[in-house]
Amino acid sequence: MDRRTPANSNPRIGVFGATGLVGRELLSILIERSVEADTIRAFASERSAGTSVAAGGAHWPVERFVASEADSIDLAFLATGSELSLELAPCLLAAGATVIDCSSAFRGDPEVPLVIPEINGHLLASDPAPRLVASPNCSTTIALMAVEPIRRAAGIRRMTVCTYQAVSGAGAAALEGLDRELRDHADGELPKPAHFSSPCLFNVFSHESAVDERGENQEELKIRAESRRIWNDADVAIAATCVRVPTRRAHAEAINLTLERPLSAAEAREILASVDGLVLFDREPGTRAPEPRDAEGRDEVLVGRVRADCSQPEGLGLWLFAVGDQLRKGAALNAIQIAERCLESIPLLSVESARDRVHR
Ligand SMILES: NC(=O)c1ccc[n+]([C@@H]2O[C@H](COP(=O)([O-])OP(=O)(O)OC[C@H]3O[C@@H](n4cnc5c(N)ncnc54)[C@H](OP(=O)(O)O)[C@@H]3O)[C@@H](O)[C@H]2O)c1
């Protein structure tokens, strides 16, 4: 049987980790953007199978994935942990699916493109089209979205990033932990750690990921390694300090740049104001800078506090403050934008029945 369908067939989409924060955002954005699909199925762990998840104005029945049914998926979004991505991706790829992975599992794999479509989307136009694509770490995506227009105009010699990362960046359980701390506080108890090793409430702490022998944590290493890959520049100097703050959603990042060629703050503002996917928030110095609450639920990265770094030679030093919803552009939206670019070239398997169709 010829399993290829006409080019205009819609894909059968699977969202893995659908009950999680990124998974629910994936379902919502698929609906918001009216991504054409034959079916959209929501997969999660055995714990959630048989329940439903509310997202995008619909209730999605949650299924447990069975590997023998992998050929019922044409396009898979993986929003589970990296260990599970390492299991799921080969199985789905072998059955013919295109896989977009939101975890860190494949971000360092030279065979797998690591893509922010606005920056290196050309990697998705290769022939044959990539069947496995990694979406970058959320802090990396937010920083690079803000810095890319400056890089194109003036080149980047060095970038330092200090993050103020929302609790939801660590998943649904972390957010539940913050809510528990809030309830304890309302009951008159002192904040004690409910999810991380330090309390979130009334506190900030160094990012919880493992610290290596040089003292850098994994989030800081990811920002350097992934930025260099996405920019295809192994030499650019990058350093980060990553910190968790008690906001619920949207990461903020203070970014300091050393440029290759002079660019004034006024020129930088003009460039940043003209780019799709970015909003120059405080157009006039002294007006309110972007805050996480401004970015919640928005697709764009908000940029502000664009100013010269007076400690560097005239025109070569620049500060930016970027804020982005890490569940959207930092994860789900970026993954869907990758898929939208890939969709035309996805070889679709035949649609044998409408039994899996989800009513929405
Ligand atoms: N949160 C962010 O801001 C963010 C940003 C960028 C990338 N990411 C990455 O995106 C991925 C998902 O993150 P998240 O924040 O959405 O995590 P989360 O809220 O903890 O959700 C995890 C999801 O994985 C499912 N899962 C866990 N164990 C499973 C198993 N054994 N089999 C099948 N499904 C299983 C969970 O299902 P159950 O509900 O059934 O347990 C849930 O749907 C992670 O790799 C993360 O690093 C997250």
Tab-separated table of C-alpha atoms and ligand atoms in Angstrom:
chain	number	residue	atom	x	y	z
A	1	MET	CA	0.000	0.000	0.000
A	2	ASP	CA	1.309	3.442	-0.854
A	3	ARG	CA	1.306	5.222	2.506
A	4	ARG	CA	1.997	8.671	1.055
A	5	THR	CA	-0.976	10.979	0.775
A	6	PRO	CA	-1.439	13.976	-1.482
A	7	ALA	CA	0.668	16.987	-0.567
A	8	ASN	CA	-2.315	18.853	0.855
A	9	SER	CA	-3.060	16.274	3.598
A	10	ASN	CA	-2.918	17.568	7.129
A	11	PRO	CA	-0.626	15.954	9.671
A	12	ARG	CA	-1.659	13.825	12.602
A	13	ILE	CA	-0.109	15.678	15.520
A	14	GLY	CA	0.941	14.240	18.872
A	15	VAL	CA	1.728	16.466	21.858
A	16	PHE	CA	3.826	14.525	24.378
A	17	GLY	CA	3.844	15.888	27.929
A	18	ALA	CA	0.462	17.455	27.209
A	19	THR	CA	-0.487	17.805	30.885
A	20	GLY	CA	2.647	19.840	31.642
A	21	LEU	CA	3.151	23.583	31.364
A	22	VAL	CA	4.782	23.499	27.929
A	23	GLY	CA	2.437	20.774	26.656
A	24	ARG	CA	-0.671	22.769	27.548
A	25	GLU	CA	0.819	25.826	25.898
A	26	LEU	CA	1.502	23.752	22.769
A	27	LEU	CA	-2.147	22.679	22.614
A	28	SER	CA	-3.345	26.269	23.122
A	29	ILE	CA	-1.054	27.699	20.449
A	30	LEU	CA	-1.973	24.990	17.925
A	31	ILE	CA	-5.578	26.155	18.318
A	32	GLU	CA	-4.767	29.879	18.393
A	33	ARG	CA	-2.729	29.673	15.207
A	34	SER	CA	-5.261	27.376	13.531
A	35	VAL	CA	-2.546	24.890	12.653
A	36	GLU	CA	-4.205	22.527	10.211
A	37	ALA	CA	-4.197	19.004	11.566
A	38	ASP	CA	-6.023	15.800	10.815
A	39	THR	CA	-5.852	14.847	14.491
A	40	ILE	CA	-4.267	16.318	17.590
A	41	ARG	CA	-3.628	13.831	20.373
A	42	ALA	CA	-2.491	14.570	23.914
A	43	PHE	CA	-0.055	12.125	25.522
A	44	ALA	CA	1.259	12.061	29.076
A	45	SER	CA	2.332	9.542	31.697
A	46	GLU	CA	0.357	6.579	32.932
A	47	ARG	CA	-0.649	8.758	35.915
A	48	SER	CA	-2.704	11.056	33.671
A	49	ALA	CA	-3.937	8.586	31.054
A	50	GLY	CA	-7.741	8.532	30.968
A	51	THR	CA	-8.049	12.062	32.375
A	52	SER	CA	-8.402	15.176	30.268
A	53	VAL	CA	-6.419	18.375	30.034
A	54	ALA	CA	-7.963	21.810	29.467
A	55	ALA	CA	-6.118	23.987	26.967
A	56	GLY	CA	-7.027	26.372	24.183
A	57	GLY	CA	-10.717	26.327	25.156
A	58	ALA	CA	-11.023	22.544	24.767
A	59	HIS	CA	-10.726	19.421	26.900
A	60	TRP	CA	-8.248	16.961	25.451
A	61	PRO	CA	-8.442	13.287	26.384
A	62	VAL	CA	-5.046	12.233	27.714
A	63	GLU	CA	-3.551	9.021	26.389
A	64	ARG	CA	-0.567	6.908	27.273
A	65	PHE	CA	1.647	6.495	24.211
A	66	VAL	CA	2.019	2.962	22.876
A	67	ALA	CA	5.139	2.520	20.752
A	68	SER	CA	3.379	0.108	18.373
A	69	GLU	CA	1.088	3.005	17.346
A	70	ALA	CA	3.951	5.376	16.515
A	71	ASP	CA	2.984	5.306	12.843
A	72	SER	CA	-0.248	7.120	13.732
A	73	ILE	CA	1.749	10.321	14.346
A	74	ASP	CA	3.174	12.502	11.545
A	75	LEU	CA	4.329	15.423	13.662
A	76	ALA	CA	5.362	15.037	17.298
A	77	PHE	CA	6.053	17.775	19.817
A	78	LEU	CA	8.055	16.439	22.755
A	79	ALA	CA	7.505	18.415	25.961
A	80	THR	CA	8.642	15.791	28.421
A	81	GLY	CA	11.971	15.502	30.213
A	82	SER	CA	15.113	14.875	28.193
A	83	GLU	CA	15.385	11.214	29.251
A	84	LEU	CA	11.970	10.494	27.792
A	85	SER	CA	12.782	12.464	24.636
A	86	LEU	CA	15.790	10.181	24.132
A	87	GLU	CA	13.379	7.204	24.171
A	88	LEU	CA	10.482	8.704	22.235
A	89	ALA	CA	12.332	10.446	19.404
A	90	PRO	CA	14.004	7.350	17.871
A	91	CYS	CA	10.738	5.414	18.050
A	92	LEU	CA	8.712	8.188	16.363
A	93	LEU	CA	11.413	8.880	13.773
A	94	ALA	CA	11.602	5.199	12.855
A	95	ALA	CA	7.841	5.223	12.252
A	96	GLY	CA	8.162	8.192	9.888
A	97	ALA	CA	7.256	11.161	12.091
A	98	THR	CA	8.900	14.577	12.196
A	99	VAL	CA	9.873	15.390	15.782
A	100	ILE	CA	10.288	18.795	17.433
A	101	ASP	CA	11.888	18.442	20.858
A	102	CYS	CA	11.564	21.068	23.601
A	103	SER	CA	13.936	19.300	26.010
A	104	SER	CA	17.730	19.529	26.158
A	105	ALA	CA	18.176	15.948	24.886
A	106	PHE	CA	19.387	16.791	21.363
A	107	ARG	CA	20.499	20.413	21.659
A	108	GLY	CA	24.176	19.501	21.606
A	109	ASP	CA	23.876	16.863	18.883
A	110	PRO	CA	25.658	18.160	15.761
A	111	GLU	CA	23.297	16.055	13.608
A	112	VAL	CA	20.211	17.797	15.011
A	113	PRO	CA	19.511	21.427	14.081
A	114	LEU	CA	18.951	23.723	17.051
A	115	VAL	CA	16.652	26.405	15.726
A	116	ILE	CA	15.142	29.782	16.502
A	117	PRO	CA	13.351	30.362	13.183
A	118	GLU	CA	13.954	34.138	13.163
A	119	ILE	CA	17.710	33.559	13.519
A	120	ASN	CA	18.730	30.308	11.833
A	121	GLY	CA	15.457	29.138	10.258
A	122	HIS	CA	17.377	28.500	7.030
A	123	LEU	CA	18.469	25.180	8.588
A	124	LEU	CA	14.887	23.968	8.169
A	125	ALA	CA	15.021	24.502	4.406
A	126	SER	CA	17.625	21.787	3.803
A	127	ASP	CA	16.846	19.018	1.328
A	128	PRO	CA	15.859	16.559	2.680
A	129	ALA	CA	14.167	18.555	5.444
A	130	PRO	CA	15.335	17.712	8.985
A	131	ARG	CA	13.063	15.195	10.696
A	132	LEU	CA	14.337	15.923	14.202
A	133	VAL	CA	14.732	19.535	15.342
A	134	ALA	CA	15.634	20.819	18.814
A	135	SER	CA	14.120	23.972	20.290
A	136	PRO	CA	16.628	25.855	22.485
A	137	ASN	CA	16.659	26.516	26.201
A	138	CYS	CA	14.170	29.246	27.157
A	139	SER	CA	16.753	31.716	28.513
A	140	THR	CA	18.865	31.308	25.383
A	141	THR	CA	15.914	31.971	23.076
A	142	ILE	CA	14.809	35.101	24.942
A	143	ALA	CA	18.352	36.534	25.021
A	144	LEU	CA	19.117	35.774	21.378
A	145	MET	CA	15.805	37.164	20.124
A	146	ALA	CA	16.766	40.493	21.732
A	147	VAL	CA	20.418	40.439	20.683
A	148	GLU	CA	20.156	39.107	17.120
A	149	PRO	CA	19.212	42.448	15.475
A	150	ILE	CA	22.171	44.095	17.231
A	151	ARG	CA	24.466	41.244	16.170
A	152	ARG	CA	23.410	41.678	12.541
A	153	ALA	CA	24.054	45.424	12.696
A	154	ALA	CA	27.271	45.568	14.720
A	155	GLY	CA	28.589	42.037	15.460
A	156	ILE	CA	29.006	40.607	18.972
A	157	ARG	CA	32.432	40.112	20.526
A	158	ARG	CA	31.181	39.311	24.037
A	159	MET	CA	27.803	38.790	25.732
A	160	THR	CA	27.077	38.419	29.438
A	161	VAL	CA	23.592	37.497	30.606
A	162	CYS	CA	22.146	37.664	34.129
A	163	THR	CA	18.770	35.951	34.350
A	164	TYR	CA	15.784	36.452	36.642
A	165	GLN	CA	13.912	33.228	35.899
A	166	ALA	CA	10.287	32.497	36.728
A	167	VAL	CA	9.317	29.512	38.861
A	168	SER	CA	7.268	27.940	36.032
A	169	GLY	CA	10.538	27.451	34.156
A	170	ALA	CA	11.001	24.384	36.352
A	171	GLY	CA	7.631	22.840	35.436
A	172	ALA	CA	4.189	22.355	36.935
A	173	ALA	CA	5.438	20.863	40.214
A	174	ALA	CA	7.578	23.940	40.909
A	175	LEU	CA	4.599	26.235	40.399
A	176	GLU	CA	2.524	24.068	42.763
A	177	GLY	CA	5.379	24.435	45.273
A	178	LEU	CA	5.190	28.235	45.068
A	179	ASP	CA	1.422	28.040	45.661
A	180	ARG	CA	2.030	25.840	48.747
A	181	GLU	CA	4.524	28.382	50.081
A	182	LEU	CA	1.945	31.135	49.551
A	183	ARG	CA	-0.697	29.126	51.449
A	184	ASP	CA	1.747	28.433	54.289
A	185	HIS	CA	2.555	32.119	54.476
A	186	ALA	CA	-1.146	33.016	54.565
A	187	ASP	CA	-1.484	30.532	57.474
A	188	GLY	CA	1.196	32.460	59.357
A	189	GLU	CA	4.061	30.017	58.738
A	190	LEU	CA	7.581	31.027	57.785
A	191	PRO	CA	8.394	30.265	54.095
A	192	LYS	CA	10.056	26.881	53.825
A	193	PRO	CA	11.182	25.187	50.608
A	194	ALA	CA	8.277	23.405	48.896
A	195	HIS	CA	9.956	22.347	45.639
A	196	PHE	CA	13.520	23.686	45.332
A	197	SER	CA	16.102	23.391	48.087
A	198	SER	CA	15.501	27.068	48.947
A	199	PRO	CA	12.153	28.792	49.432
A	200	CYS	CA	10.837	30.797	46.465
A	201	LEU	CA	8.716	33.172	48.468
A	202	PHE	CA	10.540	36.394	49.471
A	203	ASN	CA	13.761	34.969	48.052
A	204	VAL	CA	15.993	34.648	45.001
A	205	PHE	CA	18.520	31.865	44.567
A	206	SER	CA	21.095	30.559	42.141
A	207	HIS	CA	19.531	28.349	39.416
A	208	GLU	CA	18.887	24.863	40.772
A	209	SER	CA	20.691	22.944	37.997
A	210	ALA	CA	23.898	21.056	38.790
A	211	VAL	CA	27.113	23.068	39.164
A	212	ASP	CA	30.235	21.795	37.409
A	213	GLU	CA	33.806	21.728	38.704
A	214	ARG	CA	34.374	25.302	37.457
A	215	GLY	CA	31.356	26.565	39.371
A	216	GLU	CA	29.011	27.111	36.405
A	217	ASN	CA	25.527	25.650	36.565
A	218	GLN	CA	23.914	23.776	33.670
A	219	GLU	CA	21.644	26.673	32.708
A	220	GLU	CA	24.679	28.972	32.395
A	221	LEU	CA	26.498	26.390	30.280
A	222	LYS	CA	23.439	25.971	28.047
A	223	ILE	CA	23.274	29.700	27.325
A	224	ARG	CA	26.898	29.674	26.129
A	225	ALA	CA	26.836	26.386	24.193
A	226	GLU	CA	23.444	26.934	22.550
A	227	SER	CA	24.083	30.580	21.624
A	228	ARG	CA	27.343	29.613	19.942
A	229	ARG	CA	25.578	26.845	18.003
A	230	ILE	CA	22.684	29.031	16.899
A	231	TRP	CA	25.021	31.847	15.861
A	232	ASN	CA	27.401	29.321	14.295
A	233	ASP	CA	30.209	31.153	16.075
A	234	ALA	CA	32.369	28.953	18.286
A	235	ASP	CA	34.557	31.860	19.425
A	236	VAL	CA	32.089	34.463	20.669
A	237	ALA	CA	32.711	35.090	24.388
A	238	ILE	CA	29.613	34.337	26.469
A	239	ALA	CA	29.113	34.128	30.226
A	240	ALA	CA	25.942	33.926	32.295
A	241	THR	CA	24.662	33.994	35.855
A	242	CYS	CA	21.270	32.316	36.181
A	243	VAL	CA	18.981	33.046	39.097
A	244	ARG	CA	15.490	31.896	40.049
A	245	VAL	CA	13.118	34.638	41.264
A	246	PRO	CA	9.609	34.300	42.727
A	247	THR	CA	7.689	35.356	39.604
A	248	ARG	CA	5.228	32.797	38.230
A	249	ARG	CA	5.858	33.192	34.520
A	250	ALA	CA	8.158	35.033	32.031
A	251	HIS	CA	11.929	35.309	32.397
A	252	ALA	CA	13.788	38.629	32.592
A	253	GLU	CA	17.430	38.960	31.519
A	254	ALA	CA	19.998	41.750	31.860
A	255	ILE	CA	22.287	41.516	28.845
A	256	ASN	CA	25.627	43.274	28.424
A	257	LEU	CA	27.268	43.335	25.003
A	258	THR	CA	30.665	44.181	23.578
A	259	LEU	CA	30.203	44.985	19.909
A	260	GLU	CA	32.553	44.464	16.978
A	261	ARG	CA	31.608	47.801	15.381
A	262	PRO	CA	30.305	50.996	17.016
A	263	LEU	CA	26.542	51.391	17.437
A	264	SER	CA	24.907	54.093	19.527
A	265	ALA	CA	22.051	53.354	21.935
A	266	ALA	CA	19.774	55.495	19.747
A	267	GLU	CA	20.680	53.436	16.656
A	268	ALA	CA	20.167	50.211	18.642
A	269	ARG	CA	16.711	51.381	19.757
A	270	GLU	CA	15.764	52.221	16.184
A	271	ILE	CA	16.831	48.764	14.993
A	272	LEU	CA	15.080	46.946	17.853
A	273	ALA	CA	11.855	48.885	17.254
A	274	SER	CA	11.618	47.599	13.689
A	275	VAL	CA	11.941	43.832	14.207
A	276	ASP	CA	9.083	41.304	14.095
A	277	GLY	CA	8.843	39.249	17.262
A	278	LEU	CA	10.291	42.055	19.415
A	279	VAL	CA	8.713	45.017	21.159
A	280	LEU	CA	10.858	47.974	22.167
A	281	PHE	CA	9.031	48.605	25.434
A	282	ASP	CA	10.474	51.806	26.885
A	283	ARG	CA	11.065	53.875	23.774
A	284	GLU	CA	12.113	56.893	25.825
A	285	PRO	CA	14.820	56.486	28.473
A	286	GLY	CA	13.271	56.883	31.910
A	287	THR	CA	9.857	55.402	31.075
A	288	ARG	CA	8.875	52.086	32.651
A	289	ALA	CA	11.053	49.146	31.581
A	290	PRO	CA	9.475	45.771	30.695
A	291	GLU	CA	8.505	43.482	33.563
A	292	PRO	CA	7.565	39.786	33.557
A	293	ARG	CA	3.872	40.624	33.993
A	294	ASP	CA	4.053	42.601	30.711
A	295	ALA	CA	5.328	39.553	28.834
A	296	GLU	CA	2.973	36.894	30.248
A	297	GLY	CA	0.977	35.280	27.459
A	298	ARG	CA	2.673	37.374	24.751
A	299	ASP	CA	4.467	35.996	21.737
A	300	GLU	CA	6.979	38.827	21.463
A	301	VAL	CA	10.106	39.341	23.521
A	302	LEU	CA	10.018	42.765	25.172
A	303	VAL	CA	13.244	44.778	25.171
A	304	GLY	CA	14.064	47.843	27.193
A	305	ARG	CA	16.707	49.791	29.094
A	306	VAL	CA	18.745	50.046	25.897
A	307	ARG	CA	21.724	52.129	26.936
A	308	ALA	CA	25.428	52.557	26.396
A	309	ASP	CA	27.733	50.720	28.778
A	310	CYS	CA	29.949	53.645	29.756
A	311	SER	CA	32.677	51.332	31.058
A	312	GLN	CA	33.485	50.269	27.469
A	313	PRO	CA	35.007	52.248	24.580
A	314	GLU	CA	32.544	54.700	23.011
A	315	GLY	CA	29.893	52.904	20.908
A	316	LEU	CA	31.151	49.384	21.659
A	317	GLY	CA	29.319	48.605	24.910
A	318	LEU	CA	25.551	48.163	25.194
A	319	TRP	CA	23.110	47.102	27.888
A	320	LEU	CA	19.678	45.578	27.166
A	321	PHE	CA	16.941	44.219	29.424
A	322	ALA	CA	14.862	41.490	27.773
A	323	VAL	CA	11.680	39.888	29.089
A	324	GLY	CA	9.902	36.990	27.430
A	325	ASP	CA	7.247	34.412	28.205
A	326	GLN	CA	9.430	31.341	28.514
A	327	LEU	CA	6.493	28.974	28.024
A	328	ARG	CA	5.638	30.631	24.696
A	329	LYS	CA	8.616	31.964	22.693
A	330	GLY	CA	10.943	30.190	25.133
A	331	ALA	CA	9.372	26.798	24.372
A	332	ALA	CA	5.961	26.048	22.818
A	333	LEU	CA	5.679	28.908	20.338
A	334	ASN	CA	9.218	28.420	19.064
A	335	ALA	CA	8.528	24.683	18.587
A	336	ILE	CA	5.348	25.424	16.630
A	337	GLN	CA	7.100	28.048	14.497
A	338	ILE	CA	9.716	25.398	13.678
A	339	ALA	CA	6.942	22.973	12.734
A	340	GLU	CA	5.179	25.569	10.581
A	341	ARG	CA	8.375	25.967	8.562
A	342	CYS	CA	8.786	22.179	8.303
A	343	LEU	CA	5.137	21.351	7.537
A	344	GLU	CA	5.276	21.793	3.795
A	345	SER	CA	8.081	19.291	3.488
A	346	ILE	CA	6.820	16.692	5.952
A	347	PRO	CA	6.177	13.403	4.175
A	348	LEU	CA	2.763	12.483	5.494
A	349	LEU	CA	1.643	8.963	6.201
A	350	SER	CA	-1.795	7.930	5.010
A	351	VAL	CA	-4.803	8.808	7.103
A	352	GLU	CA	-6.447	5.453	7.587
A	353	SER	CA	-9.398	6.517	9.669
A	354	ALA	CA	-10.755	9.365	11.687
A	355	ARG	CA	-10.904	7.253	14.854
A	356	ASP	CA	-8.319	9.389	16.627
A	357	ARG	CA	-9.896	12.673	15.712
A	358	VAL	CA	-10.234	14.925	18.710
A	359	HIS	CA	-13.336	17.094	18.864
A	360	ARG	CA	-12.391	20.648	19.670
B	1	LIG	N1	8.845	25.130	31.728
B	1	LIG	C1	9.539	25.871	30.858
B	1	LIG	O1	9.560	27.104	30.941
B	1	LIG	C2	10.333	25.221	29.754
B	1	LIG	C3	10.916	26.033	28.787
B	1	LIG	C4	11.671	25.437	27.748
B	1	LIG	C5	11.794	24.066	27.701
B	1	LIG	N2	11.219	23.303	28.673
B	1	LIG	C6	11.363	21.856	28.578
B	1	LIG	O2	10.102	21.318	28.177
B	1	LIG	C7	9.914	20.034	28.788
B	1	LIG	C8	8.598	20.067	29.571
B	1	LIG	O3	8.709	21.035	30.589
B	1	LIG	P1	7.438	21.442	31.508
B	1	LIG	O4	7.873	22.645	32.261
B	1	LIG	O5	6.204	21.491	30.706
B	1	LIG	O6	7.386	20.193	32.530
B	1	LIG	P2	6.147	19.701	33.412
B	1	LIG	O7	5.183	20.793	33.660
B	1	LIG	O8	6.773	19.043	34.596
B	1	LIG	O9	5.445	18.585	32.493
B	1	LIG	C9	6.063	17.351	32.212
B	1	LIG	C10	5.186	16.531	31.307
B	1	LIG	O10	5.862	15.292	31.026
B	1	LIG	C11	4.957	14.217	31.299
B	1	LIG	N3	5.688	13.027	31.752
B	1	LIG	C12	6.476	12.915	32.849
B	1	LIG	N4	6.912	11.645	32.958
B	1	LIG	C13	6.363	10.946	31.930
B	1	LIG	C14	6.416	9.594	31.495
B	1	LIG	N5	7.132	8.678	32.161
B	1	LIG	N6	5.729	9.248	30.372
B	1	LIG	C15	5.015	10.168	29.679
B	1	LIG	N7	4.920	11.478	30.044
B	1	LIG	C16	5.592	11.845	31.144
B	1	LIG	C17	4.081	14.748	32.395
B	1	LIG	O11	2.899	13.962	32.458
B	1	LIG	P3	2.096	13.726	33.835
B	1	LIG	O12	1.314	14.992	34.083
B	1	LIG	O13	1.213	12.582	33.504
B	1	LIG	O14	3.106	13.457	34.894
B	1	LIG	C18	3.837	16.168	31.906
B	1	LIG	O15	2.849	16.156	30.911
B	1	LIG	C19	11.161	19.777	29.637
B	1	LIG	O16	12.101	19.052	28.905
B	1	LIG	C20	11.701	21.178	29.905
B	1	LIG	O17	13.089	21.193	30.153
B	1	LIG	C21	10.489	23.843	29.687
